[in-house]
mmCIF file with all atom_site columns, N, CA and C in Angstrom:
data_model
loop_
_atom_site.group_PDB
_atom_site.id
_atom_site.type_symbol
_atom_site.label_atom_id
_atom_site.label_alt_id
_atom_site.label_comp_id
_atom_site.label_asym_id
_atom_site.label_entity_id
_atom_site.label_seq_id
_atom_site.pdbx_PDB_ins_code
_atom_site.Cartn_x
_atom_site.Cartn_y
_atom_site.Cartn_z
_atom_site.occupancy
_atom_site.B_iso_or_equiv
_atom_site.pdbx_formal_charge
_atom_site.auth_seq_id
_atom_site.auth_comp_id
_atom_site.auth_asym_id
_atom_site.auth_atom_id
_atom_site.pdbx_PDB_model_num
ATOM 1   N N  . MET Y 1 1  ? 8.270  1.147   31.067 1.00 78.00 ? 432 MET Y N  1
ATOM 2   C CA . MET Y 1 1  ? 8.032  0.615   29.728 1.00 78.00 ? 432 MET Y CA 1
ATOM 3   C C  . MET Y 1 1  ? 6.622  0.033   29.629 1.00 78.00 ? 432 MET Y C  1
ATOM 4   N N  . LEU Y 1 2  ? 6.208  -0.119  28.430 1.00 88.00 ? 433 LEU Y N  1
ATOM 5   C CA . LEU Y 1 2  ? 4.862  -0.606  28.136 1.00 88.00 ? 433 LEU Y CA 1
ATOM 6   C C  . LEU Y 1 2  ? 4.740  -2.119  28.250 1.00 88.00 ? 433 LEU Y C  1
ATOM 7   N N  . ALA Y 1 3  ? 3.589  -2.563  28.668 1.00 92.00 ? 434 ALA Y N  1
ATOM 8   C CA . ALA Y 1 3  ? 3.233  -3.977  28.585 1.00 92.00 ? 434 ALA Y CA 1
ATOM 9   C C  . ALA Y 1 3  ? 2.496  -4.183  27.263 1.00 92.00 ? 434 ALA Y C  1
ATOM 10  N N  . GLY Y 1 4  ? 2.594  -5.374  26.727 1.00 93.00 ? 435 GLY Y N  1
ATOM 11  C CA . GLY Y 1 4  ? 1.930  -5.675  25.464 1.00 93.00 ? 435 GLY Y CA 1
ATOM 12  C C  . GLY Y 1 4  ? 0.435  -5.406  25.502 1.00 93.00 ? 435 GLY Y C  1
ATOM 13  N N  . VAL Y 1 5  ? -0.189 -5.729  26.631 1.00 93.00 ? 436 VAL Y N  1
ATOM 14  C CA . VAL Y 1 5  ? -1.626 -5.513  26.765 1.00 93.00 ? 436 VAL Y CA 1
ATOM 15  C C  . VAL Y 1 5  ? -1.964 -4.022  26.699 1.00 93.00 ? 436 VAL Y C  1
ATOM 16  N N  . GLN Y 1 6  ? -1.067 -3.153  27.179 1.00 95.00 ? 437 GLN Y N  1
ATOM 17  C CA . GLN Y 1 6  ? -1.303 -1.713  27.106 1.00 95.00 ? 437 GLN Y CA 1
ATOM 18  C C  . GLN Y 1 6  ? -1.276 -1.222  25.660 1.00 95.00 ? 437 GLN Y C  1
ATOM 19  N N  . ILE Y 1 7  ? -0.396 -1.783  24.867 1.00 96.00 ? 438 ILE Y N  1
ATOM 20  C CA . ILE Y 1 7  ? -0.336 -1.413  23.450 1.00 96.00 ? 438 ILE Y CA 1
ATOM 21  C C  . ILE Y 1 7  ? -1.652 -1.775  22.780 1.00 96.00 ? 438 ILE Y C  1
ATOM 22  N N  . ARG Y 1 8  ? -2.120 -2.979  23.027 1.00 96.00 ? 439 ARG Y N  1
ATOM 23  C CA . ARG Y 1 8  ? -3.381 -3.445  22.432 1.00 96.00 ? 439 ARG Y CA 1
ATOM 24  C C  . ARG Y 1 8  ? -4.560 -2.602  22.915 1.00 96.00 ? 439 ARG Y C  1
ATOM 25  N N  . MET Y 1 9  ? -4.624 -2.322  24.224 1.00 95.00 ? 440 MET Y N  1
ATOM 26  C CA . MET Y 1 9  ? -5.712 -1.504  24.772 1.00 95.00 ? 440 MET Y CA 1
ATOM 27  C C  . MET Y 1 9  ? -5.701 -0.108  24.163 1.00 95.00 ? 440 MET Y C  1
ATOM 28  N N  . ALA Y 1 10 ? -4.521 0.486   24.075 1.00 97.00 ? 441 ALA Y N  1
ATOM 29  C CA . ALA Y 1 10 ? -4.402 1.844   23.547 1.00 97.00 ? 441 ALA Y CA 1
ATOM 30  C C  . ALA Y 1 10 ? -4.803 1.898   22.078 1.00 97.00 ? 441 ALA Y C  1
ATOM 31  N N  . ARG Y 1 11 ? -4.314 0.946   21.300 1.00 97.00 ? 442 ARG Y N  1
ATOM 32  C CA . ARG Y 1 11 ? -4.643 0.922   19.870 1.00 97.00 ? 442 ARG Y CA 1
ATOM 33  C C  . ARG Y 1 11 ? -6.148 0.754   19.684 1.00 97.00 ? 442 ARG Y C  1
ATOM 34  N N  . ASN Y 1 12 ? -6.750 -0.135  20.446 1.00 96.00 ? 443 ASN Y N  1
ATOM 35  C CA . ASN Y 1 12 ? -8.195 -0.350  20.335 1.00 96.00 ? 443 ASN Y CA 1
ATOM 36  C C  . ASN Y 1 12 ? -8.985 0.867   20.801 1.00 96.00 ? 443 ASN Y C  1
ATOM 37  N N  . ALA Y 1 13 ? -8.520 1.536   21.858 1.00 96.00 ? 444 ALA Y N  1
ATOM 38  C CA . ALA Y 1 13 ? -9.210 2.739   22.342 1.00 96.00 ? 444 ALA Y CA 1
ATOM 39  C C  . ALA Y 1 13 ? -9.204 3.830   21.278 1.00 96.00 ? 444 ALA Y C  1
ATOM 40  N N  . LEU Y 1 14 ? -8.123 3.904   20.518 1.00 96.00 ? 445 LEU Y N  1
ATOM 41  C CA . LEU Y 1 14 ? -8.023 4.905   19.450 1.00 96.00 ? 445 LEU Y CA 1
ATOM 42  C C  . LEU Y 1 14 ? -8.693 4.438   18.155 1.00 96.00 ? 445 LEU Y C  1
ATOM 43  N N  . ARG Y 1 15 ? -9.117 3.181   18.144 1.00 97.00 ? 446 ARG Y N  1
ATOM 44  C CA . ARG Y 1 15 ? -9.741 2.563   16.968 1.00 97.00 ? 446 ARG Y CA 1
ATOM 45  C C  . ARG Y 1 15 ? -8.800 2.573   15.767 1.00 97.00 ? 446 ARG Y C  1
ATOM 46  N N  . TRP Y 1 16 ? -7.521 2.305   16.057 1.00 97.00 ? 447 TRP Y N  1
ATOM 47  C CA . TRP Y 1 16 ? -6.507 2.199   15.013 1.00 97.00 ? 447 TRP Y CA 1
ATOM 48  C C  . TRP Y 1 16 ? -6.273 0.726   14.703 1.00 97.00 ? 447 TRP Y C  1
ATOM 49  N N  . SER Y 1 17 ? -6.104 0.414   13.457 1.00 98.00 ? 448 SER Y N  1
ATOM 50  C CA . SER Y 1 17 ? -5.709 -0.937  13.062 1.00 98.00 ? 448 SER Y CA 1
ATOM 51  C C  . SER Y 1 17 ? -4.215 -1.101  13.355 1.00 98.00 ? 448 SER Y C  1
ATOM 52  N N  . VAL Y 1 18 ? -3.748 -2.330  13.320 1.00 98.00 ? 449 VAL Y N  1
ATOM 53  C CA . VAL Y 1 18 ? -2.315 -2.580  13.465 1.00 98.00 ? 449 VAL Y CA 1
ATOM 54  C C  . VAL Y 1 18 ? -1.566 -1.852  12.352 1.00 98.00 ? 449 VAL Y C  1
ATOM 55  N N  . ARG Y 1 19 ? -2.114 -1.899  11.150 1.00 98.00 ? 450 ARG Y N  1
ATOM 56  C CA . ARG Y 1 19 ? -1.464 -1.230  10.012 1.00 98.00 ? 450 ARG Y CA 1
ATOM 57  C C  . ARG Y 1 19 ? -1.373 0.286   10.236 1.00 98.00 ? 450 ARG Y C  1
ATOM 58  N N  . GLU Y 1 20 ? -2.426 0.884   10.777 1.00 98.00 ? 451 GLU Y N  1
ATOM 59  C CA . GLU Y 1 20 ? -2.403 2.328   11.025 1.00 98.00 ? 451 GLU Y CA 1
ATOM 60  C C  . GLU Y 1 20 ? -1.357 2.691   12.081 1.00 98.00 ? 451 GLU Y C  1
ATOM 61  N N  . LEU Y 1 21 ? -1.295 1.907   13.157 1.00 98.00 ? 452 LEU Y N  1
ATOM 62  C CA . LEU Y 1 21 ? -0.275 2.147   14.172 1.00 98.00 ? 452 LEU Y CA 1
ATOM 63  C C  . LEU Y 1 21 ? 1.118  1.954   13.585 1.00 98.00 ? 452 LEU Y C  1
ATOM 64  N N  . ALA Y 1 22 ? 1.278  0.958   12.739 1.00 98.00 ? 453 ALA Y N  1
ATOM 65  C CA . ALA Y 1 22 ? 2.577  0.716   12.104 1.00 98.00 ? 453 ALA Y CA 1
ATOM 66  C C  . ALA Y 1 22 ? 2.996  1.902   11.241 1.00 98.00 ? 453 ALA Y C  1
ATOM 67  N N  . THR Y 1 23 ? 2.071  2.423   10.480 1.00 98.00 ? 454 THR Y N  1
ATOM 68  C CA . THR Y 1 23 ? 2.369  3.573   9.620  1.00 98.00 ? 454 THR Y CA 1
ATOM 69  C C  . THR Y 1 23 ? 2.732  4.794   10.453 1.00 98.00 ? 454 THR Y C  1
ATOM 70  N N  . ARG Y 1 24 ? 1.969  5.051   11.490 1.00 98.00 ? 455 ARG Y N  1
ATOM 71  C CA . ARG Y 1 24 ? 2.196  6.233   12.326 1.00 98.00 ? 455 ARG Y CA 1
ATOM 72  C C  . ARG Y 1 24 ? 3.501  6.134   13.125 1.00 98.00 ? 455 ARG Y C  1
ATOM 73  N N  . SER Y 1 25 ? 3.836  4.927   13.583 1.00 98.00 ? 456 SER Y N  1
ATOM 74  C CA . SER Y 1 25 ? 4.997  4.752   14.466 1.00 98.00 ? 456 SER Y CA 1
ATOM 75  C C  . SER Y 1 25 ? 6.264  4.319   13.730 1.00 98.00 ? 456 SER Y C  1
ATOM 76  N N  . GLU Y 1 26 ? 6.099  3.889   12.489 1.00 97.00 ? 457 GLU Y N  1
ATOM 77  C CA . GLU Y 1 26 ? 7.204  3.337   11.703 1.00 97.00 ? 457 GLU Y CA 1
ATOM 78  C C  . GLU Y 1 26 ? 7.781  2.070   12.340 1.00 97.00 ? 457 GLU Y C  1
ATOM 79  N N  . VAL Y 1 27 ? 6.898  1.293   12.985 1.00 97.00 ? 458 VAL Y N  1
ATOM 80  C CA . VAL Y 1 27 ? 7.238  -0.016  13.533 1.00 97.00 ? 458 VAL Y CA 1
ATOM 81  C C  . VAL Y 1 27 ? 6.447  -1.025  12.709 1.00 97.00 ? 458 VAL Y C  1
ATOM 82  N N  . SER Y 1 28 ? 7.063  -2.149  12.355 1.00 97.00 ? 459 SER Y N  1
ATOM 83  C CA . SER Y 1 28 ? 6.412  -3.108  11.462 1.00 97.00 ? 459 SER Y CA 1
ATOM 84  C C  . SER Y 1 28 ? 5.162  -3.726  12.092 1.00 97.00 ? 459 SER Y C  1
ATOM 85  N N  . THR Y 1 29 ? 4.235  -4.118  11.225 1.00 97.00 ? 460 THR Y N  1
ATOM 86  C CA . THR Y 1 29 ? 2.999  -4.752  11.700 1.00 97.00 ? 460 THR Y CA 1
ATOM 87  C C  . THR Y 1 29 ? 3.294  -6.049  12.440 1.00 97.00 ? 460 THR Y C  1
ATOM 88  N N  . SER Y 1 30 ? 4.264  -6.811  11.979 1.00 96.00 ? 461 SER Y N  1
ATOM 89  C CA . SER Y 1 30 ? 4.579  -8.081  12.652 1.00 96.00 ? 461 SER Y CA 1
ATOM 90  C C  . SER Y 1 30 ? 5.148  -7.830  14.051 1.00 96.00 ? 461 SER Y C  1
ATOM 91  N N  . THR Y 1 31 ? 5.940  -6.784  14.215 1.00 96.00 ? 462 THR Y N  1
ATOM 92  C CA . THR Y 1 31 ? 6.477  -6.440  15.536 1.00 96.00 ? 462 THR Y CA 1
ATOM 93  C C  . THR Y 1 31 ? 5.353  -6.030  16.473 1.00 96.00 ? 462 THR Y C  1
ATOM 94  N N  . ILE Y 1 32 ? 4.421  -5.228  15.981 1.00 97.00 ? 463 ILE Y N  1
ATOM 95  C CA . ILE Y 1 32 ? 3.284  -4.793  16.805 1.00 97.00 ? 463 ILE Y CA 1
ATOM 96  C C  . ILE Y 1 32 ? 2.425  -5.990  17.197 1.00 97.00 ? 463 ILE Y C  1
ATOM 97  N N  . THR Y 1 33 ? 2.117  -6.845  16.251 1.00 96.00 ? 464 THR Y N  1
ATOM 98  C CA . THR Y 1 33 ? 1.295  -8.027  16.535 1.00 96.00 ? 464 THR Y CA 1
ATOM 99  C C  . THR Y 1 33 ? 1.954  -8.907  17.590 1.00 96.00 ? 464 THR Y C  1
ATOM 100 N N  . ARG Y 1 34 ? 3.256  -9.132  17.465 1.00 94.00 ? 465 ARG Y N  1
ATOM 101 C CA . ARG Y 1 34 ? 3.993  -9.927  18.460 1.00 94.00 ? 465 ARG Y CA 1
ATOM 102 C C  . ARG Y 1 34 ? 3.990  -9.228  19.815 1.00 94.00 ? 465 ARG Y C  1
ATOM 103 N N  . ALA Y 1 35 ? 4.229  -7.927  19.818 1.00 94.00 ? 466 ALA Y N  1
ATOM 104 C CA . ALA Y 1 35 ? 4.289  -7.173  21.071 1.00 94.00 ? 466 ALA Y CA 1
ATOM 105 C C  . ALA Y 1 35 ? 2.960  -7.232  21.813 1.00 94.00 ? 466 ALA Y C  1
ATOM 106 N N  . GLU Y 1 36 ? 1.860  -7.144  21.087 1.00 94.00 ? 467 GLU Y N  1
ATOM 107 C CA . GLU Y 1 36 ? 0.534  -7.133  21.716 1.00 94.00 ? 467 GLU Y CA 1
ATOM 108 C C  . GLU Y 1 36 ? 0.180  -8.462  22.367 1.00 94.00 ? 467 GLU Y C  1
ATOM 109 N N  . THR Y 1 37 ? 0.831  -9.534  22.003 1.00 91.00 ? 468 THR Y N  1
ATOM 110 C CA . THR Y 1 37 ? 0.516  -10.841 22.589 1.00 91.00 ? 468 THR Y CA 1
ATOM 111 C C  . THR Y 1 37 ? 1.271  -11.094 23.884 1.00 91.00 ? 468 THR Y C  1
ATOM 112 N N  . ASP Y 1 38 ? 2.271  -10.266 24.194 1.00 84.00 ? 469 ASP Y N  1
ATOM 113 C CA . ASP Y 1 38 ? 3.048  -10.426 25.421 1.00 84.00 ? 469 ASP Y CA 1
ATOM 114 C C  . ASP Y 1 38 ? 2.288  -9.849  26.606 1.00 84.00 ? 469 ASP Y C  1
ATOM 115 N N  . ASP Y 1 39 ? 2.204  -10.618 27.695 1.00 78.00 ? 470 ASP Y N  1
ATOM 116 C CA . ASP Y 1 39 ? 1.532  -10.131 28.904 1.00 78.00 ? 470 ASP Y CA 1
ATOM 117 C C  . ASP Y 1 39 ? 2.364  -9.069  29.609 1.00 78.00 ? 470 ASP Y C  1
ATOM 118 N N  . GLY Y 1 40 ? 3.660  -9.240  29.604 1.00 83.00 ? 471 GLY Y N  1
ATOM 119 C CA . GLY Y 1 40 ? 4.546  -8.287  30.255 1.00 83.00 ? 471 GLY Y CA 1
ATOM 120 C C  . GLY Y 1 40 ? 5.246  -7.425  29.231 1.00 83.00 ? 471 GLY Y C  1
ATOM 121 N N  . LEU Y 1 41 ? 6.511  -7.146  29.488 1.00 86.00 ? 472 LEU Y N  1
ATOM 122 C CA . LEU Y 1 41 ? 7.332  -6.342  28.597 1.00 86.00 ? 472 LEU Y CA 1
ATOM 123 C C  . LEU Y 1 41 ? 7.508  -7.069  27.267 1.00 86.00 ? 472 LEU Y C  1
ATOM 124 N N  . PRO Y 1 42 ? 7.111  -6.452  26.167 1.00 90.00 ? 473 PRO Y N  1
ATOM 125 C CA . PRO Y 1 42 ? 7.222  -7.111  24.865 1.00 90.00 ? 473 PRO Y CA 1
ATOM 126 C C  . PRO Y 1 42 ? 8.673  -7.395  24.491 1.00 90.00 ? 473 PRO Y C  1
ATOM 127 N N  . ASN Y 1 43 ? 8.874  -8.488  23.787 1.00 88.00 ? 474 ASN Y N  1
ATOM 128 C CA . ASN Y 1 43 ? 10.189 -8.899  23.331 1.00 88.00 ? 474 ASN Y CA 1
ATOM 129 C C  . ASN Y 1 43 ? 10.515 -8.186  22.014 1.00 88.00 ? 474 ASN Y C  1
ATOM 130 N N  . THR Y 1 44 ? 10.876 -6.922  22.123 1.00 91.00 ? 475 THR Y N  1
ATOM 131 C CA . THR Y 1 44 ? 11.254 -6.115  20.963 1.00 91.00 ? 475 THR Y CA 1
ATOM 132 C C  . THR Y 1 44 ? 12.283 -5.092  21.425 1.00 91.00 ? 475 THR Y C  1
ATOM 133 N N  . THR Y 1 45 ? 12.790 -4.313  20.525 1.00 94.00 ? 476 THR Y N  1
ATOM 134 C CA . THR Y 1 45 ? 13.827 -3.349  20.902 1.00 94.00 ? 476 THR Y CA 1
ATOM 135 C C  . THR Y 1 45 ? 13.234 -2.173  21.678 1.00 94.00 ? 476 THR Y C  1
ATOM 136 N N  . ARG Y 1 46 ? 14.085 -1.545  22.443 1.00 94.00 ? 477 ARG Y N  1
ATOM 137 C CA . ARG Y 1 46 ? 13.677 -0.350  23.196 1.00 94.00 ? 477 ARG Y CA 1
ATOM 138 C C  . ARG Y 1 46 ? 13.220 0.747   22.240 1.00 94.00 ? 477 ARG Y C  1
ATOM 139 N N  . ALA Y 1 47 ? 13.903 0.871   21.105 1.00 96.00 ? 478 ALA Y N  1
ATOM 140 C CA . ALA Y 1 47 ? 13.533 1.892   20.115 1.00 96.00 ? 478 ALA Y CA 1
ATOM 141 C C  . ALA Y 1 47 ? 12.109 1.673   19.610 1.00 96.00 ? 478 ALA Y C  1
ATOM 142 N N  . ASN Y 1 48 ? 11.728 0.421   19.352 1.00 96.00 ? 479 ASN Y N  1
ATOM 143 C CA . ASN Y 1 48 ? 10.366 0.125   18.899 1.00 96.00 ? 479 ASN Y CA 1
ATOM 144 C C  . ASN Y 1 48 ? 9.348  0.470   19.984 1.00 96.00 ? 479 ASN Y C  1
ATOM 145 N N  . LEU Y 1 49 ? 9.644  0.111   21.229 1.00 95.00 ? 480 LEU Y N  1
ATOM 146 C CA . LEU Y 1 49 ? 8.714  0.418   22.321 1.00 95.00 ? 480 LEU Y CA 1
ATOM 147 C C  . LEU Y 1 49 ? 8.553  1.921   22.508 1.00 95.00 ? 480 LEU Y C  1
ATOM 148 N N  . LEU Y 1 50 ? 9.652  2.651   22.417 1.00 96.00 ? 481 LEU Y N  1
ATOM 149 C CA . LEU Y 1 50 ? 9.567  4.106   22.556 1.00 96.00 ? 481 LEU Y CA 1
ATOM 150 C C  . LEU Y 1 50 ? 8.783  4.731   21.402 1.00 96.00 ? 481 LEU Y C  1
ATOM 151 N N  . ALA Y 1 51 ? 8.963  4.206   20.191 1.00 97.00 ? 482 ALA Y N  1
ATOM 152 C CA . ALA Y 1 51 ? 8.214  4.715   19.036 1.00 97.00 ? 482 ALA Y CA 1
ATOM 153 C C  . ALA Y 1 51 ? 6.721  4.447   19.213 1.00 97.00 ? 482 ALA Y C  1
ATOM 154 N N  . LEU Y 1 52 ? 6.371  3.256   19.666 1.00 97.00 ? 483 LEU Y N  1
ATOM 155 C CA . LEU Y 1 52 ? 4.957  2.928   19.897 1.00 97.00 ? 483 LEU Y CA 1
ATOM 156 C C  . LEU Y 1 52 ? 4.387  3.798   21.012 1.00 97.00 ? 483 LEU Y C  1
ATOM 157 N N  . GLN Y 1 53 ? 5.128  3.930   22.097 1.00 96.00 ? 484 GLN Y N  1
ATOM 158 C CA . GLN Y 1 53 ? 4.653  4.733   23.226 1.00 96.00 ? 484 GLN Y CA 1
ATOM 159 C C  . GLN Y 1 53 ? 4.421  6.182   22.818 1.00 96.00 ? 484 GLN Y C  1
ATOM 160 N N  . SER Y 1 54 ? 5.379  6.803   22.150 1.00 96.00 ? 485 SER Y N  1
ATOM 161 C CA . SER Y 1 54 ? 5.219  8.214   21.790 1.00 96.00 ? 485 SER Y CA 1
ATOM 162 C C  . SER Y 1 54 ? 4.097  8.410   20.775 1.00 96.00 ? 485 SER Y C  1
ATOM 163 N N  . THR Y 1 55 ? 3.919  7.471   19.863 1.00 97.00 ? 486 THR Y N  1
ATOM 164 C CA . THR Y 1 55 ? 2.841  7.567   18.881 1.00 97.00 ? 486 THR Y CA 1
ATOM 165 C C  . THR Y 1 55 ? 1.480  7.463   19.561 1.00 97.00 ? 486 THR Y C  1
ATOM 166 N N  . LEU Y 1 56 ? 1.328  6.508   20.468 1.00 97.00 ? 487 LEU Y N  1
ATOM 167 C CA . LEU Y 1 56 ? 0.058  6.333   21.167 1.00 97.00 ? 487 LEU Y CA 1
ATOM 168 C C  . LEU Y 1 56 ? -0.215 7.502   22.117 1.00 97.00 ? 487 LEU Y C  1
ATOM 169 N N  . GLU Y 1 57 ? 0.823  8.018   22.761 1.00 96.00 ? 488 GLU Y N  1
ATOM 170 C CA . GLU Y 1 57 ? 0.646  9.186   23.626 1.00 96.00 ? 488 GLU Y CA 1
ATOM 171 C C  . GLU Y 1 57 ? 0.218  10.406  22.815 1.00 96.00 ? 488 GLU Y C  1
ATOM 172 N N  . ALA Y 1 58 ? 0.768  10.573  21.629 1.00 95.00 ? 489 ALA Y N  1
ATOM 173 C CA . ALA Y 1 58 ? 0.364  11.687  20.765 1.00 95.00 ? 489 ALA Y CA 1
ATOM 174 C C  . ALA Y 1 58 ? -1.102 11.553  20.349 1.00 95.00 ? 489 ALA Y C  1
ATOM 175 N N  . GLY Y 1 59 ? -1.601 10.314  20.325 1.00 95.00 ? 490 GLY Y N  1
ATOM 176 C CA . GLY Y 1 59 ? -3.007 10.069  20.016 1.00 95.00 ? 490 GLY Y CA 1
ATOM 177 C C  . GLY Y 1 59 ? -3.934 10.305  21.193 1.00 95.00 ? 490 GLY Y C  1
ATOM 178 N N  . GLY Y 1 60 ? -3.379 10.560  22.380 1.00 96.00 ? 491 GLY Y N  1
ATOM 179 C CA . GLY Y 1 60 ? -4.203 10.868  23.548 1.00 96.00 ? 491 GLY Y CA 1
ATOM 180 C C  . GLY Y 1 60 ? -4.208 9.806   24.628 1.00 96.00 ? 491 GLY Y C  1
ATOM 181 N N  . ILE Y 1 61 ? -3.264 8.881   24.585 1.00 97.00 ? 492 ILE Y N  1
ATOM 182 C CA . ILE Y 1 61 ? -3.224 7.800   25.566 1.00 97.00 ? 492 ILE Y CA 1
ATOM 183 C C  . ILE Y 1 61 ? -2.177 8.104   26.632 1.00 97.00 ? 492 ILE Y C  1
ATOM 184 N N  . GLU Y 1 62 ? -2.548 7.873   27.877 1.00 95.00 ? 493 GLU Y N  1
ATOM 185 C CA . GLU Y 1 62 ? -1.593 7.942   28.988 1.00 95.00 ? 493 GLU Y CA 1
ATOM 186 C C  . GLU Y 1 62 ? -1.454 6.529   29.539 1.00 95.00 ? 493 GLU Y C  1
ATOM 187 N N  . PHE Y 1 63 ? -0.241 6.084   29.732 1.00 94.00 ? 494 PHE Y N  1
ATOM 188 C CA . PHE Y 1 63 ? 0.002  4.747   30.259 1.00 94.00 ? 494 PHE Y CA 1
ATOM 189 C C  . PHE Y 1 63 ? 0.158  4.830   31.770 1.00 94.00 ? 494 PHE Y C  1
ATOM 190 N N  . ILE Y 1 64 ? -0.640 4.028   32.480 1.00 94.00 ? 495 ILE Y N  1
ATOM 191 C CA . ILE Y 1 64 ? -0.688 4.076   33.942 1.00 94.00 ? 495 ILE Y CA 1
ATOM 192 C C  . ILE Y 1 64 ? -0.572 2.671   34.515 1.00 94.00 ? 495 ILE Y C  1
ATOM 193 N N  . ARG Y 1 65 ? -0.433 2.609   35.819 1.00 88.00 ? 496 ARG Y N  1
ATOM 194 C CA . ARG Y 1 65 ? -0.535 1.357   36.567 1.00 88.00 ? 496 ARG Y CA 1
ATOM 195 C C  . ARG Y 1 65 ? -1.840 1.446   37.356 1.00 88.00 ? 496 ARG Y C  1
ATOM 196 N N  . THR Y 1 66 ? -2.573 0.366   37.445 1.00 83.00 ? 497 THR Y N  1
ATOM 197 C CA . THR Y 1 66 ? -3.835 0.353   38.181 1.00 83.00 ? 497 THR Y CA 1
ATOM 198 C C  . THR Y 1 66 ? -3.558 0.251   39.682 1.00 83.00 ? 497 THR Y C  1
ATOM 199 N N  . ALA Y 1 67 ? -4.605 0.333   40.480 1.00 81.00 ? 498 ALA Y N  1
ATOM 200 C CA . ALA Y 1 67 ? -4.468 0.279   41.938 1.00 81.00 ? 498 ALA Y CA 1
ATOM 201 C C  . ALA Y 1 67 ? -3.792 -1.013  42.399 1.00 81.00 ? 498 ALA Y C  1
ATOM 202 N N  . ASP Y 1 68 ? -4.014 -2.102  41.668 1.00 85.00 ? 499 ASP Y N  1
ATOM 203 C CA . ASP Y 1 68 ? -3.366 -3.376  42.026 1.00 85.00 ? 499 ASP Y CA 1
ATOM 204 C C  . ASP Y 1 68 ? -2.056 -3.572  41.263 1.00 85.00 ? 499 ASP Y C  1
ATOM 205 N N  . ASP Y 1 69 ? -1.500 -2.471  40.724 1.00 81.00 ? 500 ASP Y N  1
ATOM 206 C CA . ASP Y 1 69 ? -0.223 -2.424  40.011 1.00 81.00 ? 500 ASP Y CA 1
ATOM 207 C C  . ASP Y 1 69 ? -0.252 -3.144  38.663 1.00 81.00 ? 500 ASP Y C  1
ATOM 208 N N  . GLY Y 1 70 ? -1.444 -3.295  38.110 1.00 86.00 ? 501 GLY Y N  1
ATOM 209 C CA . GLY Y 1 70 ? -1.560 -3.864  36.776 1.00 86.00 ? 501 GLY Y CA 1
ATOM 210 C C  . GLY Y 1 70 ? -1.411 -2.786  35.715 1.00 86.00 ? 501 GLY Y C  1
ATOM 211 N N  . PRO Y 1 71 ? -1.176 -3.183  34.470 1.00 91.00 ? 502 PRO Y N  1
ATOM 212 C CA . PRO Y 1 71 ? -1.039 -2.201  33.396 1.00 91.00 ? 502 PRO Y CA 1
ATOM 213 C C  . PRO Y 1 71 ? -2.395 -1.633  32.994 1.00 91.00 ? 502 PRO Y C  1
ATOM 214 N N  . GLY Y 1 72 ? -2.433 -0.334  32.722 1.00 92.00 ? 503 GLY Y N  1
ATOM 215 C CA . GLY Y 1 72 ? -3.671 0.302   32.310 1.00 92.00 ? 503 GLY Y CA 1
ATOM 216 C C  . GLY Y 1 72 ? -3.396 1.480   31.396 1.00 92.00 ? 503 GLY Y C  1
ATOM 217 N N  . ILE Y 1 73 ? -4.471 2.102   30.938 1.00 94.00 ? 504 ILE Y N  1
ATOM 218 C CA . ILE Y 1 73 ? -4.369 3.308   30.108 1.00 94.00 ? 504 ILE Y CA 1
ATOM 219 C C  . ILE Y 1 73 ? -5.398 4.317   30.579 1.00 94.00 ? 504 ILE Y C  1
ATOM 220 N N  . ARG Y 1 74 ? -5.141 5.569   30.260 1.00 94.00 ? 505 ARG Y N  1
ATOM 221 C CA . ARG Y 1 74 ? -6.103 6.652   30.472 1.00 94.00 ? 505 ARG Y CA 1
ATOM 222 C C  . ARG Y 1 74 ? -6.196 7.393   29.130 1.00 94.00 ? 505 ARG Y C  1
ATOM 223 N N  . ILE Y 1 75 ? -7.404 7.773   28.739 1.00 94.00 ? 506 ILE Y N  1
ATOM 224 C CA . ILE Y 1 75 ? -7.609 8.400   27.437 1.00 94.00 ? 506 ILE Y CA 1
ATOM 225 C C  . ILE Y 1 75 ? -7.811 9.905   27.625 1.00 94.00 ? 506 ILE Y C  1
ATOM 226 N N  . HIS Y 1 76 ? -7.078 10.692  26.843 1.00 92.00 ? 507 HIS Y N  1
ATOM 227 C CA . HIS Y 1 76 ? -7.152 12.161  26.856 1.00 92.00 ? 507 HIS Y CA 1
ATOM 228 C C  . HIS Y 1 76 ? -7.392 12.645  25.429 1.00 92.00 ? 507 HIS Y C  1
ATOM 229 N N  . PRO Y 1 77 ? -7.810 13.901  25.269 1.00 83.00 ? 508 PRO Y N  1
ATOM 230 C CA . PRO Y 1 77 ? -7.885 14.445  23.911 1.00 83.00 ? 508 PRO Y CA 1
ATOM 231 C C  . PRO Y 1 77 ? -6.506 14.398  23.265 1.00 83.00 ? 508 PRO Y C  1
ATOM 232 N N  . PRO Y 1 78 ? -6.432 14.076  21.973 1.00 72.00 ? 509 PRO Y N  1
ATOM 233 C CA . PRO Y 1 78 ? -5.126 13.993  21.311 1.00 72.00 ? 509 PRO Y CA 1
ATOM 234 C C  . PRO Y 1 78 ? -4.387 15.321  21.330 1.00 72.00 ? 509 PRO Y C  1
ATOM 235 N N  . ARG Y 1 79 ? -3.051 15.216  21.362 1.00 68.00 ? 510 ARG Y N  1
ATOM 236 C CA . ARG Y 1 79 ? -2.210 16.414  21.331 1.00 68.00 ? 510 ARG Y CA 1
ATOM 237 C C  . ARG Y 1 79 ? -2.004 16.880  19.927 1.00 68.00 ? 510 ARG Y C  1
#
C-alpha cells in the first residue's frame, strides 16, 4: 500500500493539483489532503488508496521502496 508521502510526491511529479487528482481518481479533495499528511499508511479506505494508486500509476508513476526501505516513486512515460 501507499504511504501518504508517496501520494504527495507522485502528484507533484505529475504536476497535478489536488483537485485534478480528485477528479481523475474520484476520491474527494479532503481525503487526498488528509492522506498526503500521513507519514505512513494513510487513514482512509482501501478503495480510496487503490483508486489513487491506479490513477497515479496510469499517469506514469511506479511506487517503490528505497534502499533503506523508505517510500519512493519512479517516473515513467504515462500509459
